[in-house]
XYZ file of C-alpha atoms in Angstrom:
755
model
C 4.115 -31.754 9.465
C 4.374 -31.329 5.947
C 5.145 -27.569 6.350
C 6.922 -26.246 3.380
C 7.722 -28.801 1.930
C 6.372 -27.318 -1.223
C 6.672 -30.314 -3.810
C 5.038 -33.195 -1.626
C 2.487 -34.799 -2.863
C 2.498 -38.734 -1.975
C -0.213 -40.485 -1.372
C -1.112 -40.868 2.600
C -5.046 -41.820 2.444
C -4.568 -44.739 4.403
C -2.651 -43.595 7.264
C -4.165 -43.927 10.409
C -5.179 -40.787 12.221
C -7.141 -41.712 15.099
C -5.270 -41.280 17.972
C -3.927 -37.692 16.299
C -4.920 -34.425 18.319
C -3.112 -31.352 16.645
C -3.270 -31.429 12.820
C -2.409 -27.702 13.151
C 0.003 -26.465 9.933
C -0.013 -30.121 8.814
C 0.003 -29.317 5.316
C 1.178 -25.484 5.247
C 2.699 -24.238 2.144
C 2.160 -27.419 0.720
C 1.561 -25.496 -2.971
C 1.687 -29.380 -5.008
C -0.808 -31.075 -2.217
C -3.271 -32.672 -3.243
C -4.589 -36.273 -2.546
C -7.277 -37.933 -1.224
C -7.488 -37.492 2.869
C -11.498 -38.349 2.851
C -10.901 -41.673 4.755
C -8.895 -40.092 7.528
C -10.423 -40.884 11.323
C -10.386 -37.168 12.653
C -12.767 -38.186 15.580
C -9.773 -36.762 18.021
C -8.312 -33.932 16.537
C -8.570 -30.516 18.363
C -6.593 -28.767 16.788
C -6.727 -27.590 12.554
C -5.545 -24.509 12.547
C -3.784 -23.462 9.379
C -4.141 -27.250 8.584
C -4.271 -26.207 4.627
C -2.610 -22.559 4.779
C -1.159 -21.684 1.447
C -1.505 -25.248 0.691
C -2.533 -23.920 -3.283
C -3.800 -26.763 -5.175
C -5.803 -28.886 -2.776
C -8.960 -29.332 -3.386
C -10.377 -33.027 -2.061
C -13.467 -34.105 -0.352
C -13.138 -33.425 3.097
C -16.783 -33.245 4.070
C -17.067 -36.619 5.875
C -14.392 -35.548 7.967
C -15.681 -35.499 12.140
C -14.901 -32.201 13.722
C -17.040 -32.826 16.671
C -13.856 -32.104 18.743
C -11.866 -29.019 17.206
C -11.689 -26.167 18.923
C -9.703 -24.252 16.086
C -10.204 -23.659 12.571
C -8.269 -20.362 12.532
C -6.632 -19.780 8.967
C -7.647 -23.597 8.318
C -8.005 -22.514 4.758
C -6.292 -19.159 4.187
C -4.980 -18.656 1.147
C -6.228 -22.393 -0.069
C -6.331 -21.038 -3.889
C -8.327 -23.902 -5.384
C -10.104 -25.201 -2.555
C -13.950 -25.607 -3.544
C -15.807 -28.442 -1.303
C -18.692 -28.924 0.340
C -18.241 -28.483 4.189
C -21.675 -28.442 4.841
C -22.077 -31.328 7.630
C -19.502 -30.383 9.406
C -19.785 -30.625 12.948
C -18.317 -27.568 14.629
C -20.488 -26.848 17.747
C -17.063 -26.715 19.687
C -14.752 -24.425 17.662
C -13.825 -20.875 19.183
C -12.109 -19.484 16.501
C -12.820 -19.059 12.729
C -10.381 -16.314 11.858
C -8.903 -15.919 8.934
C -10.640 -19.605 7.948
C -11.195 -18.351 4.045
C -9.217 -15.415 3.778
C -7.633 -15.048 0.695
C -9.871 -18.225 -0.756
C -10.896 -16.736 -3.994
C -12.634 -20.181 -5.295
C -14.349 -21.063 -2.294
C -18.372 -20.648 -2.610
C -19.977 -23.264 -0.674
C -22.976 -23.579 1.667
C -21.917 -23.415 5.372
C -25.059 -21.514 6.417
C -26.226 -24.590 8.897
C -22.812 -24.887 10.949
C -23.310 -24.577 14.904
C -21.070 -21.454 15.114
C -22.956 -20.801 18.992
C -18.854 -21.302 20.719
C -17.025 -19.036 18.279
C -15.332 -15.645 19.603
C -13.596 -14.348 16.408
C -14.351 -14.040 12.963
C -11.965 -11.898 12.212
C -10.823 -12.072 8.399
C -13.008 -14.834 7.706
C -13.953 -14.347 4.239
C -11.062 -11.386 3.748
C -10.748 -11.403 0.022
C -12.975 -14.600 -0.841
C -13.909 -12.753 -3.890
C -16.478 -15.977 -4.602
C -18.408 -16.348 -1.533
C -22.075 -15.685 -1.607
C -23.830 -18.302 0.736
C -26.945 -17.841 2.852
C -25.015 -17.468 6.437
C -28.286 -15.595 8.177
C -28.646 -18.831 10.926
C -25.905 -18.202 12.843
C -25.650 -18.166 16.289
C -23.248 -15.141 16.473
C -24.098 -14.484 20.329
C -20.189 -15.186 21.141
C -18.498 -13.150 18.812
C -16.390 -10.230 19.720
C -14.287 -9.518 16.854
C -15.579 -8.850 13.166
C -12.737 -6.595 12.160
C -12.888 -7.346 8.553
C -14.786 -10.325 8.529
C -16.255 -9.487 4.483
C -13.180 -7.160 3.466
C -13.466 -7.329 -0.621
C -15.633 -10.358 -0.745
C -16.589 -8.881 -3.632
C -19.847 -11.383 -4.415
C -21.105 -11.759 -1.076
C -24.772 -10.529 -0.638
C -26.853 -12.019 1.897
C -29.178 -11.124 4.458
C -27.543 -10.914 7.704
C -30.802 -9.112 9.814
C -30.403 -12.151 12.136
C -27.594 -11.954 13.610
C -27.220 -11.031 17.212
C -24.366 -9.322 17.660
C -23.989 -8.027 21.539
C -20.301 -9.406 22.150
C -18.700 -7.670 19.136
C -16.372 -4.718 19.917
C -14.382 -4.223 16.234
C -16.053 -4.085 13.226
C -13.221 -2.117 11.316
C -13.166 -2.638 7.558
C -16.364 -5.485 7.890
C -17.598 -4.790 4.324
C -14.770 -2.880 3.211
C -14.808 -3.226 -0.470
C -18.057 -5.572 -0.544
C -18.887 -3.929 -3.605
C -22.142 -5.300 -3.884
C -23.710 -5.909 -0.366
C -26.543 -3.917 0.488
C -28.708 -5.767 3.322
C -30.549 -4.518 6.016
C -28.191 -4.945 9.217
C -30.250 -1.851 11.114
C -31.437 -4.883 13.946
C -28.098 -5.343 15.289
C -27.017 -4.363 18.873
C -23.698 -2.211 18.051
C -23.846 -1.304 21.983
C -20.358 -2.430 22.837
C -18.354 -1.766 19.463
C -15.335 0.656 19.800
C -14.267 0.882 16.096
C -16.858 1.256 13.233
C -13.507 2.692 10.908
C -13.731 2.250 7.175
C -16.489 -0.395 7.832
C -18.107 0.597 4.900
C -15.068 1.959 2.672
C -16.145 1.182 -0.813
C -19.069 -0.267 -0.314
C -20.500 1.084 -3.363
C -24.183 -0.248 -3.748
C -24.913 -0.257 0.274
C -27.764 2.228 1.234
C -29.680 0.880 3.990
C -30.904 2.666 7.566
C -28.473 2.544 10.604
C -29.792 5.567 12.133
C -31.035 2.913 15.100
C -27.640 1.492 16.140
C -26.513 1.961 19.304
C -23.109 3.812 19.498
C -22.561 4.993 22.521
C -19.019 3.375 23.153
C -17.771 3.476 19.475
C -14.370 5.744 19.485
C -13.321 5.763 15.970
C -15.239 6.061 12.784
C -12.576 7.122 10.391
C -13.588 6.512 6.643
C -16.551 4.760 8.033
C -18.819 5.698 4.611
C -15.542 6.461 2.585
C -16.115 5.956 -1.449
C -19.588 4.146 -0.135
C -20.841 6.262 -3.320
C -24.887 5.295 -2.933
C -24.883 5.623 0.676
C -27.733 8.442 2.039
C -29.253 7.826 5.216
C -30.230 9.320 7.834
C -27.457 9.117 10.831
C -28.770 12.050 13.339
C -29.833 9.683 16.067
C -26.082 8.414 16.524
C -24.684 9.012 19.870
C -21.001 10.190 18.763
C -19.929 11.546 22.729
C -16.873 9.247 22.999
C -15.928 9.273 18.963
C -12.066 11.064 18.778
C -11.512 9.984 15.418
C -14.060 10.934 12.267
C -11.323 11.576 9.598
C -12.378 11.449 6.038
C -15.676 9.708 6.964
C -17.772 10.997 3.908
C -14.594 10.930 1.834
C -16.010 10.854 -1.776
C -19.704 9.790 -0.660
C -21.139 11.101 -3.540
C -24.983 10.597 -2.744
C -24.686 11.643 0.988
C -26.725 14.862 2.097
C -27.901 14.529 5.599
C -28.318 16.198 8.721
C -25.587 15.791 11.616
C -26.352 18.939 13.353
C -27.356 17.307 16.251
C -24.413 15.288 16.527
C -21.770 15.453 20.137
C -18.455 16.366 18.603
C -16.795 17.441 21.455
C -14.555 14.600 21.924
C -13.367 14.468 18.402
C -9.739 15.655 17.792
C -9.107 14.325 13.697
C -12.064 15.390 11.209
C -9.770 16.323 8.058
C -11.773 15.861 5.104
C -14.628 14.329 6.469
C -16.693 15.319 4.032
C -14.314 15.708 1.317
C -15.443 14.925 -2.277
C -19.061 14.198 -1.007
C -20.738 16.187 -4.055
C -23.938 16.031 -3.096
C -23.623 17.267 0.530
C -23.799 21.254 1.003
C -20.540 21.954 2.765
C -21.583 25.584 3.969
C -24.536 23.626 6.536
C -21.945 22.652 8.798
C -21.389 26.779 9.817
C -24.846 26.784 11.326
C -24.361 23.080 13.282
C -22.879 24.877 16.739
C -19.586 26.325 17.503
C -17.953 22.490 17.524
C -18.521 22.335 14.171
C -17.730 25.818 13.262
C -14.285 25.200 15.116
C -13.527 22.150 13.183
C -14.386 23.833 9.813
C -12.796 27.007 10.345
C -11.308 28.013 7.058
C -14.583 27.239 5.220
C -17.362 29.330 7.997
C -15.148 32.039 7.803
C -14.848 32.507 4.173
C -17.519 34.990 3.231
C -16.959 34.868 -0.754
C -19.546 32.709 -2.834
C -17.443 30.236 -5.071
C -17.987 27.202 -4.462
C -16.237 25.975 -0.796
C -11.850 24.928 -1.145
C -12.034 23.462 2.440
C -13.412 19.918 3.784
C -12.554 19.710 6.942
C -8.371 20.532 7.206
C -7.987 19.797 3.822
C -6.032 22.374 1.574
C -7.842 22.636 -2.145
C -10.619 21.370 -3.672
C -11.138 18.509 -5.793
C -8.423 18.167 -8.891
C -10.055 17.106 -12.544
C -9.363 14.302 -13.993
C -7.380 13.668 -17.070
C -7.986 11.681 -20.229
C -7.199 8.050 -18.210
C -8.673 9.127 -15.091
C -5.347 10.201 -13.042
C -5.609 13.581 -11.283
C -4.916 16.222 -13.784
C -2.522 18.890 -11.617
C -1.710 20.478 -15.336
C 1.767 20.899 -14.782
C 1.072 23.315 -11.758
C 1.954 20.961 -8.927
C -1.412 20.892 -7.521
C -1.854 18.048 -5.228
C -5.019 15.290 -5.456
C -7.321 15.729 -2.425
C -10.419 13.795 -3.557
C -9.696 11.307 -6.355
C -6.086 10.117 -5.006
C -4.522 6.620 -6.314
C -4.584 4.239 -3.974
C -0.867 2.201 -3.499
C -1.074 -1.676 -4.822
C 1.725 -2.910 -4.020
C 5.125 -2.126 -1.656
C 7.359 -1.064 -5.219
C 4.797 1.181 -6.143
C 4.789 2.609 -2.126
C 8.386 2.427 -1.665
C 9.470 4.128 -5.244
C 6.546 7.253 -4.258
C 8.570 7.482 -0.498
C 11.561 7.918 -2.017
C 10.750 10.930 -4.323
C 8.857 12.371 -1.473
C 11.606 11.990 0.972
C 14.448 13.019 -1.385
C 12.519 16.097 -2.764
C 14.433 19.375 -1.534
C 11.365 21.388 0.186
C 9.353 21.047 3.297
C 6.051 21.067 2.274
C 4.560 20.860 -1.159
C 4.517 23.908 -2.991
C 6.590 25.741 -5.339
C 10.308 26.227 -4.246
C 11.884 29.681 -4.790
C 13.922 28.503 -7.830
C 10.826 26.403 -9.275
C 12.674 23.516 -9.336
C 13.354 20.962 -6.677
C 9.814 20.810 -4.947
C 8.830 18.717 -8.721
C 8.877 15.217 -7.769
C 7.254 16.006 -4.566
C 4.477 17.681 -6.527
C 3.901 15.288 -9.306
C 3.580 12.464 -6.401
C 1.419 15.070 -4.165
C -0.865 15.099 -7.725
C -1.144 11.157 -8.014
C -1.325 10.199 -4.195
C -1.917 13.580 -1.631
C -0.386 16.155 -0.718
C 0.546 14.904 3.052
C 1.738 11.273 3.154
C -0.242 10.741 6.248
C -3.387 10.634 4.173
C -2.007 7.937 1.391
C -4.168 4.950 0.758
C -1.627 2.067 1.818
C -4.552 -0.163 2.840
C -3.486 -2.881 0.252
C 0.136 -2.960 0.495
C 1.603 -6.034 2.167
C 4.981 -5.220 2.323
C 6.549 -2.349 3.880
C 10.160 -3.305 4.536
C 12.481 -1.485 4.519
C 10.362 1.227 3.685
C 12.119 4.321 5.415
C 15.127 2.628 6.147
C 18.234 5.048 6.675
C 16.032 8.051 5.778
C 18.091 10.115 9.007
C 16.077 12.861 8.662
C 12.207 11.496 7.791
C 9.531 12.788 10.197
C 6.243 12.336 8.857
C 3.059 11.825 10.285
C 2.171 8.567 9.253
C -0.077 7.471 12.229
C -3.529 7.097 10.033
C -2.083 4.928 8.008
C -4.006 1.438 7.295
C -1.405 -1.070 7.927
C -3.932 -3.663 8.597
C -3.061 -5.749 5.689
C 0.751 -5.168 5.992
C 2.169 -9.032 6.930
C 6.348 -7.538 7.074
C 7.608 -4.657 8.525
C 11.639 -5.213 8.270
C 13.510 -3.258 8.721
C 11.152 -0.542 8.041
C 12.448 2.442 10.158
C 16.168 1.383 10.212
C 18.642 3.944 11.091
C 15.733 6.683 10.606
C 17.327 8.451 12.982
C 14.844 11.465 13.672
C 12.034 9.504 13.617
C 9.388 9.499 16.604
C 6.234 9.380 15.925
C 3.194 7.849 17.346
C 2.389 4.441 15.960
C 0.185 3.187 18.490
C -2.852 3.111 16.999
C -1.925 0.764 14.124
C -3.105 -2.429 13.162
C -0.308 -4.698 13.042
C -2.020 -8.204 13.554
C -1.166 -9.768 10.728
C 2.180 -8.647 11.381
C 4.378 -11.678 11.574
C 8.035 -9.769 11.034
C 9.636 -6.631 12.351
C 13.520 -7.686 12.281
C 14.799 -4.945 12.822
C 12.135 -2.534 11.973
C 13.361 0.671 14.767
C 17.408 -0.601 14.683
C 19.164 2.786 14.596
C 15.949 4.853 14.856
C 17.547 6.588 18.083
C 14.537 9.112 18.409
C 11.564 6.457 18.478
C 10.711 6.187 22.054
C 9.766 2.088 21.675
C 7.695 2.240 24.635
C 4.980 4.159 23.351
C 3.925 1.102 21.841
C 3.408 -0.448 25.140
C 0.106 1.318 25.943
C -1.317 1.032 22.148
C -4.494 -0.837 21.170
C -1.694 -3.798 20.017
C 0.350 -3.689 22.639
C 0.446 -7.586 23.085
C 1.138 -7.888 19.739
C 3.957 -5.373 19.565
C 5.309 -6.716 22.701
C 5.317 -10.513 20.306
C 6.781 -9.001 17.665
C 9.367 -7.079 19.035
C 10.101 -8.517 22.478
C 9.775 -5.160 24.266
C 11.786 -5.049 26.997
C 10.055 -1.589 27.916
C 6.534 -3.289 28.409
C 8.272 -5.024 31.385
C 10.186 -3.958 34.471
C 13.571 -4.360 34.668
C 14.118 -3.249 38.544
C 11.165 -3.244 41.139
C 12.542 0.904 41.903
C 11.027 1.594 38.456
C 7.580 0.196 38.894
C 4.703 2.514 39.760
C 3.821 1.205 43.195
C 7.202 1.907 44.296
C 5.992 5.234 46.400
C 8.090 8.610 47.974
C 4.664 9.611 49.420
C 2.670 8.727 52.267
C -0.674 9.098 50.475
C -1.748 8.420 47.256
C -5.562 9.331 45.496
C -4.438 6.734 42.762
C -1.782 5.857 40.861
C -1.436 8.638 38.741
C -0.188 10.349 41.672
C 2.061 8.234 43.186
C 5.974 9.066 42.401
C 8.137 6.435 41.269
C 11.477 5.914 43.622
C 13.622 6.324 40.413
C 13.887 5.604 36.461
C 9.815 6.208 34.284
C 6.969 4.565 34.949
C 7.155 1.693 33.233
C 3.882 -0.186 31.659
C 4.062 -3.580 32.701
C 3.512 -1.527 36.451
C 0.917 0.531 34.660
C -0.944 -2.785 34.110
C -1.523 -2.746 37.868
C -2.411 1.135 37.426
C -5.364 0.144 35.204
C -6.740 -2.790 36.497
C -6.848 -1.781 40.861
C -7.436 1.347 41.868
C -6.113 2.370 45.160
C -8.358 4.138 48.422
C -6.478 7.410 49.783
C -5.138 5.446 52.907
C -1.959 5.594 54.539
C 0.647 3.064 53.770
C 1.929 0.827 56.810
C 4.969 1.370 58.498
C 7.002 -1.242 57.733
C 9.839 0.841 56.455
C 10.867 4.150 54.685
C 8.254 5.520 52.496
C 10.435 5.640 49.694
C 11.474 2.078 49.793
C 7.324 0.930 50.043
C 6.445 -1.729 47.700
C 2.330 -1.285 47.953
C -0.230 -3.787 47.084
C -4.130 -3.591 47.035
C -7.556 -6.000 45.722
C -10.316 -4.313 44.694
C -9.767 -0.839 45.794
C -8.509 -1.659 49.389
C -5.383 -0.639 50.165
C -4.041 -4.045 51.834
C -0.292 -3.560 52.874
C 3.114 -2.330 51.975
C 6.619 -3.855 52.697
C 9.612 -2.582 52.672
C 11.866 -3.294 50.188
C 15.190 -4.205 51.940
C 13.735 -6.161 54.314
C 10.103 -7.967 52.780
C 7.918 -9.084 54.901
C 5.045 -11.763 53.560
C 2.402 -9.082 52.887
C 4.787 -8.682 49.813
C 3.697 -12.208 48.352
C -0.145 -11.875 49.544
C -0.899 -12.297 45.899
C 0.971 -15.862 46.319
C 0.760 -17.521 49.583
C 1.398 -14.459 51.922
C -1.410 -14.286 55.326
C -3.155 -11.202 55.216
C -1.757 -8.792 57.883
C -0.734 -5.072 58.420
C -3.070 -1.914 58.621
C -5.987 -3.584 56.570
C -5.819 -7.158 58.355
C -9.672 -7.307 58.485
C -10.054 -6.504 54.717
C -11.489 -9.505 52.208
C -9.423 -11.988 51.426
C -6.944 -10.802 48.907
C -8.139 -11.668 45.507
C -5.976 -9.434 43.563
C -4.603 -11.713 40.113
C -0.663 -12.434 39.257
C -0.501 -11.227 36.062
C -0.775 -13.610 33.574
C 2.557 -15.035 30.443
C 1.263 -14.294 27.131
C 3.678 -15.277 24.713
C 7.420 -17.723 24.857
C 9.453 -14.769 24.811
C 7.836 -12.942 28.081
C 8.341 -16.567 30.227
C 11.760 -16.945 28.649
C 12.928 -12.910 29.885
C 11.250 -13.301 33.059
C 12.866 -16.984 33.882
C 16.142 -15.314 32.520
C 15.949 -12.522 35.509
C 14.324 -15.162 38.490
C 17.266 -17.656 38.005
C 19.721 -15.425 37.584
C 19.186 -13.097 39.989
C 21.693 -13.134 43.334
C 19.077 -14.328 45.788
C 17.871 -17.757 47.326
C 14.175 -16.496 47.616
C 12.544 -12.745 47.046
C 14.667 -11.319 49.807
C 17.506 -9.161 49.929
C 20.716 -10.534 50.167
C 23.519 -10.148 52.377
C 26.227 -9.570 49.678
C 24.748 -6.866 47.843
C 21.790 -5.091 50.400
C 21.037 -2.922 47.786
C 20.499 -3.892 44.504
C 20.696 -7.588 43.710
C 17.462 -8.620 43.949
C 15.490 -6.101 42.556
C 14.491 -7.833 39.128
C 13.169 -10.816 40.963
C 11.338 -8.639 43.358
C 9.441 -6.974 40.673
C 8.704 -10.093 39.143
C 7.392 -11.776 42.099
C 5.259 -8.774 42.447
C 3.588 -9.491 39.227
C 3.866 -12.925 38.522
C 4.264 -14.482 41.798
C 6.360 -15.262 44.108
C 6.630 -18.899 43.425
C 7.985 -20.135 40.037
C 5.868 -22.713 40.548
C 2.472 -20.967 40.656
C 3.072 -18.878 37.357
C 0.230 -18.416 35.368
C 1.549 -19.654 32.105
C -1.665 -21.641 30.550
C -1.587 -19.638 26.827
C 1.999 -20.182 26.435
C 2.522 -22.291 23.410
C 6.237 -22.843 23.282
C 8.706 -23.553 26.031
C 11.334 -25.051 23.699
C 15.211 -24.403 25.466
C 13.424 -22.712 28.602
C 15.683 -23.435 31.222
C 18.393 -24.969 28.806
C 22.231 -24.483 30.217
C 20.976 -23.332 33.667
C 22.938 -25.907 35.813
C 21.788 -25.122 38.865
C 17.618 -24.724 38.468
C 15.718 -26.998 40.152
C 12.149 -25.150 41.474
C 9.305 -27.224 41.946
C 7.619 -26.277 38.301
C 5.572 -29.680 38.664
C 2.063 -27.592 38.920
C 2.260 -25.869 35.645
C -0.574 -25.684 33.613
C 1.371 -26.733 29.743
C -1.725 -27.740 28.390
C -1.496 -25.043 25.752
C 2.470 -25.758 24.988
C 2.825 -27.597 21.437
C 6.788 -27.526 21.397
C 9.177 -28.375 24.177
C 12.200 -29.172 22.815
C 15.660 -28.713 24.244
C 13.416 -27.426 27.614
C 15.632 -28.786 30.097
C 18.434 -29.313 28.035
C 21.680 -29.275 30.431
C 19.851 -28.454 33.345
C 21.877 -30.218 35.759
C 20.535 -30.399 38.776
C 16.751 -30.567 37.848
C 15.392 -33.416 39.165
C 11.589 -32.773 40.269
C 8.315 -34.215 39.326
C 6.568 -33.552 36.123
C 4.606 -36.722 35.693
C 1.003 -34.833 36.021
C 1.836 -32.506 33.302
C -0.350 -32.647 30.324
C 1.742 -32.707 27.375
C -1.022 -33.939 25.434
C -0.634 -30.937 22.523
C 2.523 -31.362 22.520
C 4.518 -32.713 19.340
C 7.853 -32.212 19.527
C 10.413 -33.222 22.588
C 13.685 -33.171 20.925
C 16.640 -32.861 23.488
C 14.048 -32.050 26.075
C 16.328 -33.842 28.795
C 19.375 -33.679 26.979
C 22.410 -33.144 29.478
C 19.661 -33.235 32.831
C 21.710 -35.642 34.062
C 19.648 -35.928 37.310
C 16.211 -36.175 36.205
C 14.961 -39.645 36.033
C 13.543 -39.952 32.792
C 12.051 -43.548 33.867
C 9.803 -41.372 36.089
C 7.160 -40.433 33.448
C 7.072 -43.964 32.061
C 4.334 -44.697 34.706
C 2.902 -41.463 34.520
C -0.927 -41.166 33.427
C -0.440 -39.775 30.431
C 1.000 -42.081 27.156
C 2.322 -39.053 25.434
C 5.406 -39.014 27.490
C 6.231 -42.602 25.950
C 4.850 -41.818 22.236
C 7.248 -38.361 22.244
C 10.300 -39.367 23.984
C 13.155 -41.043 21.900
C 12.247 -44.281 21.390
C 15.203 -45.955 22.808
C 14.810 -44.620 26.385
C 13.410 -46.469 29.417
C 10.007 -45.812 28.049
C 10.249 -47.496 24.526
C 9.624 -51.336 23.619
C 12.412 -53.324 23.330
C 11.830 -53.845 19.216
C 11.956 -51.941 16.730
C 8.578 -53.615 15.595
C 6.440 -52.578 18.462
C 7.271 -49.524 18.759
C 6.475 -48.982 14.683
C 3.061 -50.776 16.183
C 2.387 -49.419 19.390
C 4.374 -45.798 18.472
C 2.615 -45.154 15.018
C 1.366 -41.179 15.825
C 5.198 -40.654 16.120
C 4.798 -39.924 12.505
C 2.952 -36.298 13.542
C 5.602 -35.484 16.142
C 8.715 -35.983 13.068
C 9.992 -39.181 14.992
C 8.399 -41.732 13.052
C 11.880 -42.994 10.969
C 13.685 -42.891 14.648
C 11.050 -45.589 15.581
C 11.306 -47.653 12.402
C 14.990 -48.098 12.482
C 15.351 -49.250 15.884
């Protein structure tokens, strides 16, 4: 409501908020707001996410608020610099999201240990950089939590027992205690059987030294930098199951106390081990040569070195750690020797940009003295401070990488291992970097909000490589990746040339490349090796399957009801005796995805999912591909996760699909949704619009739609949100103010007051 009104600080303590259900983003970026809100009635509020995000001055007593209906407190006090009030009495029994709740709230340190957290599923970044926080959380029920990524990241004061925590659902513990400089508690009893990523979990946790040998690590895939710079850690880990781990890069980097036998570890899946023991000065590097063939092959240069001199290889690093100068910086002795163990971390975008510019501009292909002895000096100087390989640079504190490699036409360094978990903006990052084609699929872009022009002009980069990444949904959201969706049925991996297939990897697409959206079917549903039905030529076949069973096939050019069997079609074909067809149609995950699909569906030149007579070849490809993934009938589409439907059908003058059954319970804005949709006249009176705050111009130019049909709706929200002078409005301005005072929260109060 007051989002980004940085100077707003009026007294609104007497407002009647008894009917308000959504207070999300209300004071977002309200940098000067600091007024009493203690008397507000919040008994109906369900959403408080981002409410005081970046409200830097706010520090009022709101501990008596009724939060019993709130489900999301995500980012609620993120960057609320001054806030430090008692919240111990809050009822959090319905809260499911607490991610980033106190992130970057440096002053907060209040007892919240009695909170009911039994429904919470995400606590990622919850106390990240909450540098004062040190309260007892031992009684929290975290049994439903799946994500603890960066939970106590640089929570520099936190050191409380967590041994009672039950963590059976947690899959991500990356950076969990990174930079938690005083944390040293026994957490050996934790259930880690589902954890996939422990990367940097104790990175820079300088005093942590607790037993972890009993942890079940059977599912872990990544352990990179897990104990990096954990200078006190020296505990047995020999019982760990590491069979699935693929990355151990710099795992014990600068863990100067560590000296344990890991010879029992199964490292057959490890692909990246560089610098694993680099700087671990207590660890006898040579012992790995006696740990088996897998270890020897990963430390080949070390194990083949029979000299008695101290080892100069640490995994795949090239040189021994350098000495430091009087200022504690790596000393290259004027010879351009790269740092390897005490490399400096980048603190800002400006520092990183300066180093990148110098590194890329240097006239050499590696950090080595050129034949002239001069052109590589800049690169050598940078290497001596930050590291010889750009891919090893420590960028975890950088939050802005905008235009970092812009117009560097020859740049193509491998930076796949960069920790970009703090980055907020990547605008123009690789703009016109024409040669860049490295794999970025493992990057953690969970905090990124801006990627405008990120790959513009990066002609070599394959955007579809991001579709299969661990952050695929985030990439799709940020980049509007068309590559992650089909553009025609003919490109999908379920259009075969082969009469029989063992699984989708054996199938050959009719034309084009297999796209990620089609591969989603592969990941979810197996195909048994059975003959496809013969409704048409094999290469024209669209095929569907359920729970491993082939359920039918139809001719693309003359679809039968089997094509719609995940929608409304009847069971037919070779497998008519199989169990009822239960394959789920894909849900829409973002407003961008929905808008793109709606546009394709509405503009396809056919009236149903069938080949039009005018073309006979290609005009319905888009509609068929959409139907195969989302559903044949638009009214059956799953849109329950979409929160923005603004201008969804704007200017679609012929659109008149029945969408009365859509679940719009998550939608916040419907601004301009049917603007100039001249033919639309469907009944949407049963829609749940309880979270909607903006309907500005929703039916403007929708000349066929009967607004008065909404006046009799069971939801009074229609009356509250539609313009006060429309059919649902009272006749007098006074009544409008009295009846619709809640309109203030939808930005319409001024209109009503003027009637």
